[in-house]
CSV table of C-alpha atoms in Angstrom, one decimal:
chain,number,residue,atom,x,y,z
A,1,MET,CA,-21.7,54.0,-39.2
A,2,LYS,CA,-23.6,53.7,-36.3
A,3,LYS,CA,-27.1,53.3,-37.7
A,4,VAL,CA,-26.3,50.2,-38.8
A,5,ILE,CA,-25.8,48.5,-36.1
A,6,SER,CA,-29.1,46.3,-35.2
A,7,ILE,CA,-29.4,45.0,-32.2
A,8,ALA,CA,-28.6,42.1,-32.9
A,9,LEU,CA,-25.1,43.2,-33.2
A,10,ALA,CA,-25.1,44.7,-30.0
A,11,LEU,CA,-23.1,42.8,-28.0
A,12,CYS,CA,-20.1,41.5,-29.8
A,13,LEU,CA,-16.6,39.0,-28.3
A,14,CYS,CA,-13.3,39.4,-28.1
A,15,LEU,CA,-10.8,36.2,-28.3
A,16,VAL,CA,-9.0,37.8,-25.2
A,17,CYS,CA,-11.3,40.9,-25.4
A,18,PHE,CA,-13.9,40.5,-28.9
A,19,VAL,CA,-16.5,42.4,-26.9
A,20,GLY,CA,-19.7,45.2,-27.8
A,21,CYS,CA,-22.3,47.2,-26.0
A,22,GLY,CA,-25.7,48.9,-26.2
A,23,GLU,CA,-26.2,50.1,-23.1
A,24,LYS,CA,-25.2,52.8,-20.3
A,25,THR,CA,-21.0,52.6,-20.0
A,26,TYR,CA,-20.4,53.4,-15.9
A,27,ASP,CA,-18.1,56.3,-15.8
A,28,GLY,CA,-14.4,55.3,-16.0
A,29,TRP,CA,-15.7,51.8,-16.6
A,30,GLU,CA,-15.5,50.0,-19.3
A,31,PHE,CA,-17.2,46.4,-20.9
A,32,VAL,CA,-15.3,43.0,-20.5
A,33,THR,CA,-16.2,39.9,-21.9
A,34,THR,CA,-15.4,36.3,-20.0
A,35,GLY,CA,-17.8,33.4,-21.5
A,36,GLU,CA,-21.0,33.8,-22.7
A,37,VAL,CA,-21.1,36.9,-20.1
A,38,LEU,CA,-21.0,41.0,-21.6
A,39,TYR,CA,-19.7,42.8,-18.2
A,40,GLN,CA,-18.4,46.0,-17.0
A,41,VAL,CA,-15.9,47.1,-14.6
A,42,ASP,CA,-13.3,49.6,-13.7
A,43,LYS,CA,-10.5,51.0,-15.9
A,44,THR,CA,-8.2,51.7,-13.1
A,45,TRP,CA,-8.5,47.6,-12.0
A,46,LYS,CA,-5.8,45.9,-12.6
A,47,ALA,CA,-6.8,42.6,-14.1
A,48,ARG,CA,-5.1,39.5,-14.5
A,49,SER,CA,-5.8,35.8,-16.2
A,50,ALA,CA,-6.7,33.4,-13.7
A,51,SER,CA,-7.3,30.4,-16.7
A,52,THR,CA,-5.1,27.6,-16.4
A,53,SER,CA,-3.9,25.0,-19.0
A,54,LYS,CA,-5.1,22.5,-16.7
A,55,SER,CA,-8.7,23.3,-17.3
A,56,ASN,CA,-10.8,25.1,-20.0
A,57,ASP,CA,-12.9,27.1,-17.8
A,58,GLU,CA,-11.6,31.7,-18.1
A,59,THR,CA,-11.3,32.9,-14.9
A,60,MET,CA,-10.5,36.5,-14.5
A,61,ASP,CA,-9.6,38.4,-11.4
A,62,TYR,CA,-9.8,42.3,-11.0
A,63,TYR,CA,-7.7,43.9,-8.5
A,64,VAL,CA,-9.1,46.4,-6.5
A,65,ASP,CA,-6.7,47.5,-4.5
A,66,GLN,CA,-4.7,44.7,-1.7
A,67,PHE,CA,-7.9,44.5,0.9
A,68,LEU,CA,-10.6,43.5,-2.5
A,69,SER,CA,-10.9,42.2,-5.7
A,70,PHE,CA,-13.2,40.7,-8.3
A,71,GLY,CA,-13.7,38.0,-10.7
A,72,VAL,CA,-16.0,36.0,-12.9
A,73,GLN,CA,-15.3,32.2,-13.7
A,74,TYR,CA,-17.5,30.3,-16.5
A,75,ILE,CA,-17.1,27.6,-16.9
A,76,PRO,CA,-17.9,25.8,-20.7
A,77,LEU,CA,-20.8,23.2,-20.6
A,78,LYS,CA,-18.1,20.4,-21.9
A,79,ASN,CA,-16.4,20.6,-18.5
A,80,LEU,CA,-20.0,19.9,-16.0
A,81,SER,CA,-21.1,16.3,-16.3
A,82,LYS,CA,-23.5,14.4,-19.2
A,83,MET,CA,-26.1,15.2,-16.2
A,84,ASN,CA,-25.9,18.5,-15.6
A,85,LYS,CA,-25.4,18.6,-19.3
A,86,THR,CA,-29.0,19.1,-19.2
A,87,ASP,CA,-30.2,20.1,-15.8
A,88,HIS,CA,-28.7,23.5,-15.2
A,89,SER,CA,-29.4,23.6,-11.7
A,90,LYS,CA,-27.6,20.2,-11.4
A,91,ALA,CA,-24.2,22.1,-12.3
A,92,GLU,CA,-25.1,25.3,-9.5
A,93,LYS,CA,-25.4,22.1,-7.4
A,94,CYS,CA,-22.8,21.0,-8.0
A,95,TRP,CA,-19.8,23.5,-7.9
A,96,PHE,CA,-21.1,25.4,-4.9
A,97,ASP,CA,-21.9,21.7,-3.1
A,98,VAL,CA,-17.6,20.9,-4.0
A,99,TYR,CA,-16.2,23.6,-3.5
A,100,ILE,CA,-18.2,26.6,-1.3
A,101,LYS,CA,-21.2,24.4,0.6
A,102,ASP,CA,-18.4,22.1,2.8
A,103,ASP,CA,-17.1,24.9,4.1
A,104,PRO,CA,-17.7,25.4,7.6
A,105,THR,CA,-18.5,29.3,7.6
A,106,PHE,CA,-20.5,29.0,4.7
A,107,GLU,CA,-24.0,31.3,4.2
A,108,LYS,CA,-26.5,31.6,1.9
A,109,LEU,CA,-27.7,34.8,0.9
A,110,SER,CA,-30.9,36.2,-0.5
A,111,GLU,CA,-31.1,35.7,-4.4
A,112,TYR,CA,-30.0,38.7,-6.6
A,113,GLU,CA,-31.3,39.2,-10.1
A,114,VAL,CA,-28.6,39.6,-12.7
A,115,ASP,CA,-30.4,40.6,-17.0
A,116,GLY,CA,-33.0,38.3,-15.8
A,117,LYS,CA,-32.2,35.1,-13.6
A,118,LYS,CA,-32.0,34.6,-10.2
A,119,ALA,CA,-28.7,34.2,-9.0
A,120,TYR,CA,-27.6,31.8,-6.8
A,121,HIS,CA,-26.2,34.1,-3.4
A,122,CYS,CA,-23.4,32.8,-0.5
A,123,LYS,CA,-20.7,33.9,1.1
A,124,ARG,CA,-17.8,32.5,3.2
A,125,ASN,CA,-14.2,33.2,4.6
A,126,SER,CA,-12.4,33.4,1.8
A,127,PRO,CA,-9.4,31.4,0.2
A,128,ILE,CA,-6.9,34.6,-0.3
A,129,ARG,CA,-7.3,36.2,2.4
A,130,PRO,CA,-8.4,37.9,5.9
A,131,GLY,CA,-11.8,37.6,5.4
A,132,THR,CA,-14.6,37.5,3.7
A,133,ALA,CA,-15.7,35.7,-0.2
A,134,GLU,CA,-19.2,36.4,-1.7
A,135,TYR,CA,-20.9,35.0,-4.4
A,136,TYR,CA,-22.9,34.5,-7.4
A,137,GLY,CA,-24.1,31.8,-9.5
A,138,ILE,CA,-26.5,32.4,-12.5
A,139,ASP,CA,-26.2,28.9,-15.7
A,140,THR,CA,-25.8,30.6,-19.0
A,141,PRO,CA,-26.8,28.6,-22.5
A,142,LYS,CA,-23.8,27.0,-22.9
A,143,GLY,CA,-22.0,26.7,-18.9
A,144,TYR,CA,-22.5,28.5,-16.0
A,145,VAL,CA,-21.2,31.6,-14.5
A,146,ILE,CA,-20.0,32.5,-11.4
A,147,PHE,CA,-19.6,36.5,-10.5
A,148,TYR,CA,-17.3,36.6,-6.6
A,149,ALA,CA,-15.8,39.6,-4.6
A,150,ASN,CA,-12.7,39.2,-1.9
A,151,TYR,CA,-12.5,41.3,0.4
A,152,SER,CA,-10.7,41.7,3.8
A,153,ASP,CA,-12.4,43.4,7.1
A,154,ILE,CA,-11.6,46.5,7.3
A,155,VAL,CA,-13.2,47.3,3.7
A,156,ASP,CA,-16.1,49.9,3.6
A,157,THR,CA,-19.0,47.4,2.9
A,158,ASN,CA,-20.4,50.5,1.3
A,159,ILE,CA,-18.1,50.9,-1.5
A,160,ILE,CA,-18.0,46.5,-2.2
A,161,LYS,CA,-22.4,47.1,-2.0
A,162,GLU,CA,-21.7,49.4,-4.6
A,163,ASN,CA,-19.3,48.4,-6.9
A,164,PHE,CA,-20.3,44.7,-6.7
A,165,THR,CA,-24.3,45.7,-7.7
A,166,LYS,CA,-22.2,48.3,-10.3
A,167,LEU,CA,-20.8,45.3,-12.0
A,168,LEU,CA,-23.6,42.4,-11.9
A,169,ASP,CA,-26.4,45.2,-12.7
A,170,SER,CA,-24.1,45.5,-15.7
A,171,VAL,CA,-24.1,41.7,-16.6
A,172,LYS,CA,-26.0,40.7,-20.2
A,173,ILE,CA,-25.1,36.9,-21.0
A,174,VAL,CA,-24.8,37.4,-24.9
A,175,LYS,CA,-26.1,35.0,-26.8
A,176,GLU,CA,-24.8,33.3,-30.7
A,177,LYS,CA,-25.2,34.4,-34.2
A,178,PRO,CA,-26.3,32.1,-36.6
A,179,GLN,CA,-23.8,31.4,-39.0
A,180,PRO,CA,-25.0,30.4,-42.9
A,181,LYS,CA,-23.0,26.7,-43.8
A,182,PRO,CA,-19.3,27.8,-45.2
A,183,LYS,CA,-18.8,27.9,-49.1
A,184,VAL,CA,-15.7,25.6,-49.3
A,185,GLU,CA,-14.3,26.0,-52.5
A,186,LYS,CA,-13.4,23.6,-54.8
A,187,ARG,CA,-10.2,24.1,-56.9
A,188,GLY,CA,-7.6,26.9,-56.7
A,189,GLU,CA,-5.6,28.1,-54.2
A,190,TYR,CA,-8.0,27.9,-52.0
A,191,LYS,CA,-9.3,24.5,-52.5
A,192,GLY,CA,-9.8,22.7,-48.9
A,193,TRP,CA,-10.2,27.0,-47.6
A,194,LYS,CA,-13.3,27.7,-45.9
A,195,THR,CA,-15.7,31.5,-46.6
A,196,GLU,CA,-16.6,33.0,-43.7
A,197,GLN,CA,-18.3,36.2,-43.1
A,198,VAL,CA,-18.1,39.1,-40.3
A,199,ALA,CA,-19.6,42.3,-40.2
A,200,GLU,CA,-19.1,43.4,-43.6
A,201,PHE,CA,-15.9,41.2,-44.4
A,202,THR,CA,-15.7,37.8,-45.8
A,203,PHE,CA,-12.6,35.7,-46.2
A,204,LYS,CA,-11.7,31.8,-46.2
A,205,VAL,CA,-9.5,30.0,-43.9
A,206,PRO,CA,-9.0,25.8,-43.8
A,207,GLN,CA,-12.0,24.0,-43.9
A,208,GLU,CA,-10.6,22.0,-40.1
A,209,TRP,CA,-10.4,25.0,-38.5
A,210,GLU,CA,-13.0,24.7,-36.4
A,211,ASN,CA,-15.9,28.4,-34.8
A,212,ASN,CA,-14.8,27.8,-31.2
A,213,PRO,CA,-18.3,27.0,-29.5
A,214,ASN,CA,-18.3,30.2,-27.2
A,215,ALA,CA,-18.0,32.2,-29.8
A,216,ILE,CA,-21.0,34.2,-30.0
A,217,LEU,CA,-22.6,37.1,-32.7
A,218,ASP,CA,-20.4,39.3,-34.8
A,219,ALA,CA,-17.1,37.1,-34.6
A,220,ARG,CA,-15.2,33.8,-35.3
A,221,SER,CA,-12.4,32.0,-33.0
A,222,TYR,CA,-11.2,29.1,-33.9
A,223,GLU,CA,-8.7,27.4,-31.6
A,224,ILE,CA,-5.6,25.3,-33.4
A,225,GLY,CA,-4.1,22.6,-32.6
A,226,ASP,CA,-4.1,21.0,-29.1
A,227,LYS,CA,-4.9,23.3,-25.4
A,228,GLU,CA,-1.1,22.7,-24.6
A,229,ASP,CA,-0.1,24.2,-28.2
A,230,ASN,CA,-1.8,27.8,-27.7
A,231,LEU,CA,-1.9,29.2,-30.5
A,232,SER,CA,-5.9,31.2,-32.3
A,233,VAL,CA,-6.3,33.2,-35.1
A,234,SER,CA,-10.0,34.7,-35.0
A,235,ILE,CA,-12.3,37.5,-36.1
A,236,GLY,CA,-14.3,40.4,-34.9
A,237,LEU,CA,-17.1,43.2,-34.1
A,238,GLN,CA,-14.7,45.7,-31.6
A,239,GLU,CA,-17.4,47.3,-28.8
A,240,PRO,CA,-19.2,50.3,-31.3
A,241,GLU,CA,-18.3,53.6,-28.6
A,242,TYR,CA,-14.9,53.0,-30.7
A,243,GLU,CA,-15.6,55.8,-33.8
A,244,ASN,CA,-12.6,54.2,-36.3
A,245,LYS,CA,-9.9,51.4,-36.2
A,246,GLU,CA,-7.2,54.8,-34.7
A,247,GLN,CA,-9.4,55.6,-31.8
A,248,PHE,CA,-9.7,52.0,-30.7
A,249,LEU,CA,-5.8,51.9,-31.3
A,250,GLU,CA,-5.3,54.4,-29.4
A,251,ALA,CA,-7.8,53.6,-26.1
A,252,GLN,CA,-5.2,50.3,-25.8
A,253,GLN,CA,-2.1,51.9,-26.0
A,254,LYS,CA,-3.3,54.5,-23.1
A,255,LYS,CA,-5.1,50.4,-20.9
A,256,TYR,CA,-1.6,48.7,-22.0
A,257,GLY,CA,1.6,50.3,-22.2
A,258,ASP,CA,4.7,49.8,-23.4
A,259,LYS,CA,2.9,46.1,-23.8
A,260,ILE,CA,2.2,47.2,-26.8
A,261,GLU,CA,4.0,47.4,-30.4
A,262,ILE,CA,3.1,49.0,-33.5
A,263,LEU,CA,3.9,48.0,-36.9
A,264,ALA,CA,3.8,49.8,-40.3
A,265,ASP,CA,0.1,48.9,-41.3
A,266,ALA,CA,-1.0,47.2,-43.9
A,267,GLU,CA,-3.5,47.0,-46.5
A,268,ILE,CA,-6.1,43.8,-46.5
A,269,ALA,CA,-9.4,44.2,-48.9
A,270,GLY,CA,-7.6,47.0,-50.2
A,271,GLU,CA,-8.4,48.8,-46.4
A,272,THR,CA,-5.6,50.1,-44.6
A,273,ALA,CA,-5.4,48.5,-41.5
A,274,CYS,CA,-3.6,49.8,-38.3
A,275,HIS,CA,-0.6,46.3,-37.3
A,276,PHE,CA,1.4,46.7,-33.9
A,277,ASN,CA,1.6,42.7,-31.6
A,278,TRP,CA,0.3,42.5,-27.5
A,279,HIS,CA,2.7,40.6,-25.4
A,280,THR,CA,0.2,39.4,-22.4
A,281,PHE,CA,-1.0,36.9,-21.0
A,282,TYR,CA,-2.6,34.2,-21.6
A,283,ARG,CA,-2.7,30.6,-19.6
A,284,GLU,CA,1.3,32.0,-20.2
A,285,GLU,CA,3.1,34.0,-22.2
A,286,VAL,CA,1.4,35.5,-25.3
A,287,THR,CA,2.1,37.3,-29.3
A,288,ILE,CA,-0.6,38.8,-30.1
A,289,ASP,CA,-0.1,40.2,-34.0
A,290,VAL,CA,-3.5,42.3,-34.1
A,291,TYR,CA,-4.9,44.2,-36.9
A,292,LEU,CA,-7.4,46.5,-37.9
A,293,LEU,CA,-10.0,48.0,-40.6
A,294,ASP,CA,-13.0,50.5,-40.1
A,295,SER,CA,-16.8,49.2,-41.8
A,296,PRO,CA,-20.5,49.8,-41.8
A,297,SER,CA,-20.8,48.0,-38.8
A,298,GLY,CA,-17.6,49.1,-36.9
A,299,VAL,CA,-14.2,48.4,-36.1
A,300,VAL,CA,-13.4,44.8,-36.9
A,301,ARG,CA,-10.2,43.3,-35.4
A,302,ILE,CA,-7.9,40.0,-36.3
A,303,GLN,CA,-5.8,38.8,-34.4
A,304,SER,CA,-3.3,35.9,-34.2
A,305,ARG,CA,-2.4,34.0,-30.6
A,306,TYR,CA,1.1,32.2,-30.3
A,307,PRO,CA,3.0,31.7,-27.4
A,308,ALA,CA,5.6,34.8,-26.4
A,309,ASP,CA,9.0,32.1,-26.8
A,310,LEU,CA,8.6,30.9,-30.1
A,311,SER,CA,11.1,33.5,-32.1
A,312,GLU,CA,7.7,33.2,-35.5
A,313,ASN,CA,3.9,32.3,-35.3
A,314,PRO,CA,4.1,28.9,-36.6
A,315,LEU,CA,0.2,29.8,-38.4
A,316,LYS,CA,2.2,32.8,-40.0
A,317,ASP,CA,0.9,31.3,-43.5
A,318,GLU,CA,-1.8,30.4,-42.8
A,319,PHE,CA,-2.2,34.0,-40.8
A,320,GLU,CA,-1.2,35.5,-44.0
A,321,LYS,CA,-3.8,33.8,-46.6
A,322,MET,CA,-6.0,34.9,-45.2
A,323,LEU,CA,-5.7,37.8,-44.7
A,324,LYS,CA,-4.7,38.4,-48.5
A,325,SER,CA,-8.7,36.6,-48.8
A,326,PHE,CA,-10.5,39.4,-46.9
A,327,GLU,CA,-13.0,40.8,-49.3
A,328,ILE,CA,-15.8,43.7,-47.9
A,329,GLU,CA,-19.3,44.2,-49.1
A,330,LYS,CA,-19.4,47.7,-50.5
């Protein structure tokens, strides 16, 4: 299975967690993504999304304990000013000027290399607990990323440095894989739908569904309706460390416990798909309807997200029709 995974597919995405790796995994750590960056975090850290419906920024916090936490904030290009869209150094200056540099405790520190880029580095008094907040910032092809740590003065600085360095050294900026222009059906059941591809699977989606501009590598991610609707459909490869869909599902169950609801297997493209619901938080409490398939390139995850307070997925008809359209290249 693994030998067909090209270098270009060594990194991949999940809307909520389509990720991948071709790098060494630290013992007890795992790969995750935020925006355009892939990085590792300790599996014991408690992850929480700090993204809000008022902003398209993606923010993840990772709590070690009550005295120490790490975080990653991704600011997409469309959230930057017109000037910043053409000069990312101004984005850096703007973000730190607005949010950090006016703090009287601000202190600029030496730069640090993150995936070949010199990261802006500074610290100030922590805004969330007595102690220190430390920041690193790098530009990405479609935005800007800030890595940060908030820690109390009682925390061993060696522990902070060791963990922060591991996180930063694991960072990879992932680049979008070019997609061929989709074919649009002109007749039949799927008239007005276009054909897309992820790994060895082709499938059809409504022509008006636009791939998220931040979707990267072998994945398709469609945010549907207004942002407040919180509806999406996404398809993408999972980490190549998983040999099959059963192994991936087992890992999800261990990580999320009773937030995973196992459902009956389904048939997609003539293959048996594992099926489960994942109850989690993304801007609000949501339900994610997930199917897992094996392919020569690895485990493919197909999912639809919708607010948990709805009795049924508003995208149910389109999602099921899309699933029926799946075909696999033999």
